[in-house]
Short mmCIF file of C-alpha atoms in Angstrom, two decimals:
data_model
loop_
_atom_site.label_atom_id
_atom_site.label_comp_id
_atom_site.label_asym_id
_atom_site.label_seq_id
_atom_site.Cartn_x
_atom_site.Cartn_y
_atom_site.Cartn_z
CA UNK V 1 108.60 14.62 -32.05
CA UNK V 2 106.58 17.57 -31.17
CA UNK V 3 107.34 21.19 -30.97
CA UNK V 4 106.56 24.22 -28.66
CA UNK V 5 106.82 27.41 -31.00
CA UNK V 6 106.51 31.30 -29.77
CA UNK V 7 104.87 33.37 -32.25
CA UNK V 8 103.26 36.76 -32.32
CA UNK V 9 102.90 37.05 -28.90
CA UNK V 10 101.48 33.32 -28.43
CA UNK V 11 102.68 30.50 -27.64
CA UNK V 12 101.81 27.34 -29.38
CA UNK V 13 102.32 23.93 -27.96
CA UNK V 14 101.54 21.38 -30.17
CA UNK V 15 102.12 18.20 -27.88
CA UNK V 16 101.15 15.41 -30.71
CA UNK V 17 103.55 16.24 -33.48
CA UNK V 18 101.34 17.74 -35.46
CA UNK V 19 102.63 20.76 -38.10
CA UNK V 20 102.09 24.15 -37.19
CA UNK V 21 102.79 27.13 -39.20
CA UNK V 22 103.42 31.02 -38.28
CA UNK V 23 104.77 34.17 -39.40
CA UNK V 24 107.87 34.33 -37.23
CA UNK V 25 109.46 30.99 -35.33
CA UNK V 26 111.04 32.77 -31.96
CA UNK V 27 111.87 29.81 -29.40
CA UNK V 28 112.16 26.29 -30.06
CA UNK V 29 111.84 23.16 -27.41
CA UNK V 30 110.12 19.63 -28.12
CA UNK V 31 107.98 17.26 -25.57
CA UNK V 32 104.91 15.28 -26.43
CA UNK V 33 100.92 14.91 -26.62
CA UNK V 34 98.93 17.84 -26.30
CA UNK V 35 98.06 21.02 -27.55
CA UNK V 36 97.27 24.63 -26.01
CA UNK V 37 97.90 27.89 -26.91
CA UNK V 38 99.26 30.42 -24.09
CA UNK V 39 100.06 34.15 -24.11
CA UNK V 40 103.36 34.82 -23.22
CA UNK V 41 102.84 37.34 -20.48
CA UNK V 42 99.86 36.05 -19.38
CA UNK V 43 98.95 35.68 -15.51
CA UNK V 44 94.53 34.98 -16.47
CA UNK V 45 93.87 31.18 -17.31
CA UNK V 46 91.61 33.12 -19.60
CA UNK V 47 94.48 33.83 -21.73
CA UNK V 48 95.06 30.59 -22.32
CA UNK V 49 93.25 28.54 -24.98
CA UNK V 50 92.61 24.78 -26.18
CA UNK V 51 91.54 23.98 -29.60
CA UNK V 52 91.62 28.00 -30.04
CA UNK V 53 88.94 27.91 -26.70
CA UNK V 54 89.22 29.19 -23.69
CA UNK V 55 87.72 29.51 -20.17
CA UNK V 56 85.08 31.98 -20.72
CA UNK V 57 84.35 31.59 -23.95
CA UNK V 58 80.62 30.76 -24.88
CA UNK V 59 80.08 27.10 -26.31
CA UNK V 60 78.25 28.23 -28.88
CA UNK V 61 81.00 30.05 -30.39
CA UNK V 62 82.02 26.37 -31.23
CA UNK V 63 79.35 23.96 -31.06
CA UNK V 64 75.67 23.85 -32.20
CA UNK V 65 72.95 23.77 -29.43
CA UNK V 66 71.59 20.69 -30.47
CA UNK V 67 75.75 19.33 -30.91
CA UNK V 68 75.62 20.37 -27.23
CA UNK V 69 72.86 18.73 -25.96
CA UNK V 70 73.51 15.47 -27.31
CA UNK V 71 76.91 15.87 -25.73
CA UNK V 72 75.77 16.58 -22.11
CA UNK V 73 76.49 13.41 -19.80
CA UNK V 74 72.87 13.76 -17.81
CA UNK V 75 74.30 10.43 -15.83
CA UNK V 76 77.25 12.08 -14.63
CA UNK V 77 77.84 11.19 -10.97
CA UNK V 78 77.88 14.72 -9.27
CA UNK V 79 75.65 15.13 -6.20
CA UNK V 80 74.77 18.63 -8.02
CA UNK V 81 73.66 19.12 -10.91
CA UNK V 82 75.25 23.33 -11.02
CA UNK V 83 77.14 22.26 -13.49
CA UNK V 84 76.75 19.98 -16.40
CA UNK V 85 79.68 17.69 -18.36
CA UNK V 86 79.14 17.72 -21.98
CA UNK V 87 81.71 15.91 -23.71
CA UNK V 88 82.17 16.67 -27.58
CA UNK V 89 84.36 15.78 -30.56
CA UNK V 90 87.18 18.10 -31.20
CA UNK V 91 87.64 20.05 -34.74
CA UNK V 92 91.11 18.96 -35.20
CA UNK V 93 92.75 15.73 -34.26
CA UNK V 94 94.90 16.68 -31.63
CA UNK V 95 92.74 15.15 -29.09
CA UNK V 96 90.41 12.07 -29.30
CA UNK V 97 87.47 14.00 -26.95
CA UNK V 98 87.15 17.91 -25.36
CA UNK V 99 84.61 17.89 -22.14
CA UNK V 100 83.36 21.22 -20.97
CA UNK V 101 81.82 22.24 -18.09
CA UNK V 102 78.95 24.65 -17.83
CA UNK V 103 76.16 26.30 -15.72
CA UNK V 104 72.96 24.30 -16.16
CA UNK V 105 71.28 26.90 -16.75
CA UNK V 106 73.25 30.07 -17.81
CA UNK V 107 71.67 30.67 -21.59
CA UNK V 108 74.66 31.92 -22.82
CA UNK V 109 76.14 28.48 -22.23
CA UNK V 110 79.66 29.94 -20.52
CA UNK V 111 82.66 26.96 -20.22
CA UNK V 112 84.26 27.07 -16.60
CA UNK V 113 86.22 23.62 -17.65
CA UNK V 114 87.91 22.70 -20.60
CA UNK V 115 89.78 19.20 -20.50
CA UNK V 116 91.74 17.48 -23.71
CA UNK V 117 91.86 13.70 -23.98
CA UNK V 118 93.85 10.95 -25.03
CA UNK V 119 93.47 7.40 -23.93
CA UNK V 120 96.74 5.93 -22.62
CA UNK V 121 98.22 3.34 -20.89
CA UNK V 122 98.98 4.56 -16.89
CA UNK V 123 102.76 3.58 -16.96
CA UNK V 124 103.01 5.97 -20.37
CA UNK V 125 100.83 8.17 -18.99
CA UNK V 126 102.87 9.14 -16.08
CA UNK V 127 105.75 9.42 -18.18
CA UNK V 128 104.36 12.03 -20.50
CA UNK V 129 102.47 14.00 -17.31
CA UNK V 130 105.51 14.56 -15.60
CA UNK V 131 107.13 15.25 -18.70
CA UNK V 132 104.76 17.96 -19.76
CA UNK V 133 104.66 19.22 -16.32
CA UNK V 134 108.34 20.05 -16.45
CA UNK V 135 108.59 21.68 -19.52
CA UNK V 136 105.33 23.46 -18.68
CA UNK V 137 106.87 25.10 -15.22
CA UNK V 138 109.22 27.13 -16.53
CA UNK V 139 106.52 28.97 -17.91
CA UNK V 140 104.33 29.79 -14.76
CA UNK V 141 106.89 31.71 -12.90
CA UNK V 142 103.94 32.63 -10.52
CA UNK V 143 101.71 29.86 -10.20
CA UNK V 144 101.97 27.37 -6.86
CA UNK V 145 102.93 24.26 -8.19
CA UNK V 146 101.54 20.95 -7.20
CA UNK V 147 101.99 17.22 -7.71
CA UNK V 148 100.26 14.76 -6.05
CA UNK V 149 100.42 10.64 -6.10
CA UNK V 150 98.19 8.08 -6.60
CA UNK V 151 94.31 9.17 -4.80
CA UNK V 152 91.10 7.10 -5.24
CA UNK V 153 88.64 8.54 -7.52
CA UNK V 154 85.66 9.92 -5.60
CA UNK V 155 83.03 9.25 -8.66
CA UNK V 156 84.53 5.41 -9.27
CA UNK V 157 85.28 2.74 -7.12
CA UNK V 158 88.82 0.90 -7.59
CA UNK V 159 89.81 3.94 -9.82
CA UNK V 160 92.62 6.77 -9.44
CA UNK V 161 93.72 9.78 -10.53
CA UNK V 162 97.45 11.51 -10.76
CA UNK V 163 97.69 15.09 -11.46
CA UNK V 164 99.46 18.31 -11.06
CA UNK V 165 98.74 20.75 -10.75
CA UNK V 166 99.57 24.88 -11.77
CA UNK V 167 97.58 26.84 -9.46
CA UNK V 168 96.98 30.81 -10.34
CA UNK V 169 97.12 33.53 -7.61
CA UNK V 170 93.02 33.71 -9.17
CA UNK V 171 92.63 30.36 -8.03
CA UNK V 172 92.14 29.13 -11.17
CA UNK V 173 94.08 25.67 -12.23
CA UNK V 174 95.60 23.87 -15.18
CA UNK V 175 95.55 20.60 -14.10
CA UNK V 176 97.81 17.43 -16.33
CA UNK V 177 96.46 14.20 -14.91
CA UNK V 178 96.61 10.80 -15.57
CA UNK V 179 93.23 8.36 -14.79
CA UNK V 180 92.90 4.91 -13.99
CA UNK V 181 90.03 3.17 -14.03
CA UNK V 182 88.93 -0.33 -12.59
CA UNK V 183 88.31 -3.10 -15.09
CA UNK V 184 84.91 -2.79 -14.86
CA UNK V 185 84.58 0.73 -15.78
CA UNK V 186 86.81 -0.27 -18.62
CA UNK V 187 84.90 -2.76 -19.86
CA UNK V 188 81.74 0.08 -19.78
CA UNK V 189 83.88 1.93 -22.73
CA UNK V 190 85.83 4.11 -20.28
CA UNK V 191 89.37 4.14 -21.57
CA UNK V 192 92.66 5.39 -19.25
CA UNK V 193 93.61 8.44 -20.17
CA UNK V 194 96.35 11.65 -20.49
CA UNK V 195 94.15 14.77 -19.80
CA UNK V 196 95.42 18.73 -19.75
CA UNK V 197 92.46 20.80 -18.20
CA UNK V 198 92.10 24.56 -17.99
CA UNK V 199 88.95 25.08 -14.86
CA UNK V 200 88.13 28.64 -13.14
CA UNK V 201 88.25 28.71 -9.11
CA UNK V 202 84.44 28.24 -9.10
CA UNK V 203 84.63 24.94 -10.98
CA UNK V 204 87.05 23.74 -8.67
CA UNK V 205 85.41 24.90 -5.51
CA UNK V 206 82.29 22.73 -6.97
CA UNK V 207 84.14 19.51 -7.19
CA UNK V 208 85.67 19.79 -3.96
CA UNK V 209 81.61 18.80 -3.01
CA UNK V 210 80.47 17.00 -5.97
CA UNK V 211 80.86 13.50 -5.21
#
């Protein structure tokens, strides 16, 4: 069982089980798999953080150059290439694999996108979206909410995606979806997976036309 914890004017969700500890435990409530960090008050996606990063935040705060380059998917099947994917492993072990999203060629190497991942089956999958997306709408008092079903994958044939969605007033998202791929893309070493993604209004405006 996992635990969501309000302390010092943060609050930490730790969605795997895994022990957190803090100077002051002010509000108590349990769910399941993931892990972000939000500011109470907070209205700016940029006050929200995975893996102690956030949207805005510079990549190299985190990661070497040459840990990033080695990370960038230069196959990735966008028709642009504005922004790149680089995929990475995470410092803790909340999450089997962070991807970020960057400019291609902003030198201060900026993240627009920030997705944690766990592979999971779909029919556990849904389960734990909608229950994250639940417990996680209480919190977003002034977000548009929005849940949509089963949609074809634009980048991969016989594949789907299920997300909702939290939309800010900004236009910036934090997205919970679930992804199914076809059998063949499985068999290429792409597991299903749980993701929770924090992405700015610009990175979203970009996939609208990337595929």
């Amino acid at each position: 069982m996992s635990s969501m914890i309000i302390c010092q004017q943060k609050l930490i969700i730790n969605l795997k089980g895994l022990p957190y500890i803090c100077m002051k435990k002010l509000f108590l409530i349990f769910f399941s798999y993931f892990f972000l960090i939000i500011s109470i008050q907070a209205d700016d996606i940029k006050d929200f953080q995975i893996e102690g990063i956030s949207i805005g935040d510079s990549l190299l705060n985190f990661y070497s150059k040459k840990e990033i380059n080695e990370g960038t998917n230069n196959n990735a099947t966008y028709k642009s290439d504005e922004f790149l994917m680089v995929t990475l492993l995470p410092s803790g072990n909340t999450y089997e694999a962070l991807q970020f999203h960057i400019k291609k060629n902003d030198k201060n190497y900026i993240i627009h996108s920030i997705s944690g991942q766990n592979s999971i089956k779909l029919k556990a999958c849904l389960l734990e979206r909608d229950k994250i997306f639940e417990e996680l709408k209480v919190l977003f008092p002034n977000t548009r909410l929005i849940k949509l079903n089963k949609r074809d994958h634009p980048g991969f044939k016989n594949s789907y995606s299920y997300s909702s969605y939290f939309k800010f007033k900004s236009g910036d998202l934090i997205e919970i979806a679930c992804y199914d791929f076809s059998d063949l893309i499985n068999n290429e070493g792409w597991n299903d997976y749980l993701t929770i993604s924090l992405d700015t209004k610009e990175f979203n405006k970009f996939l609208l036309n990337a595929y």
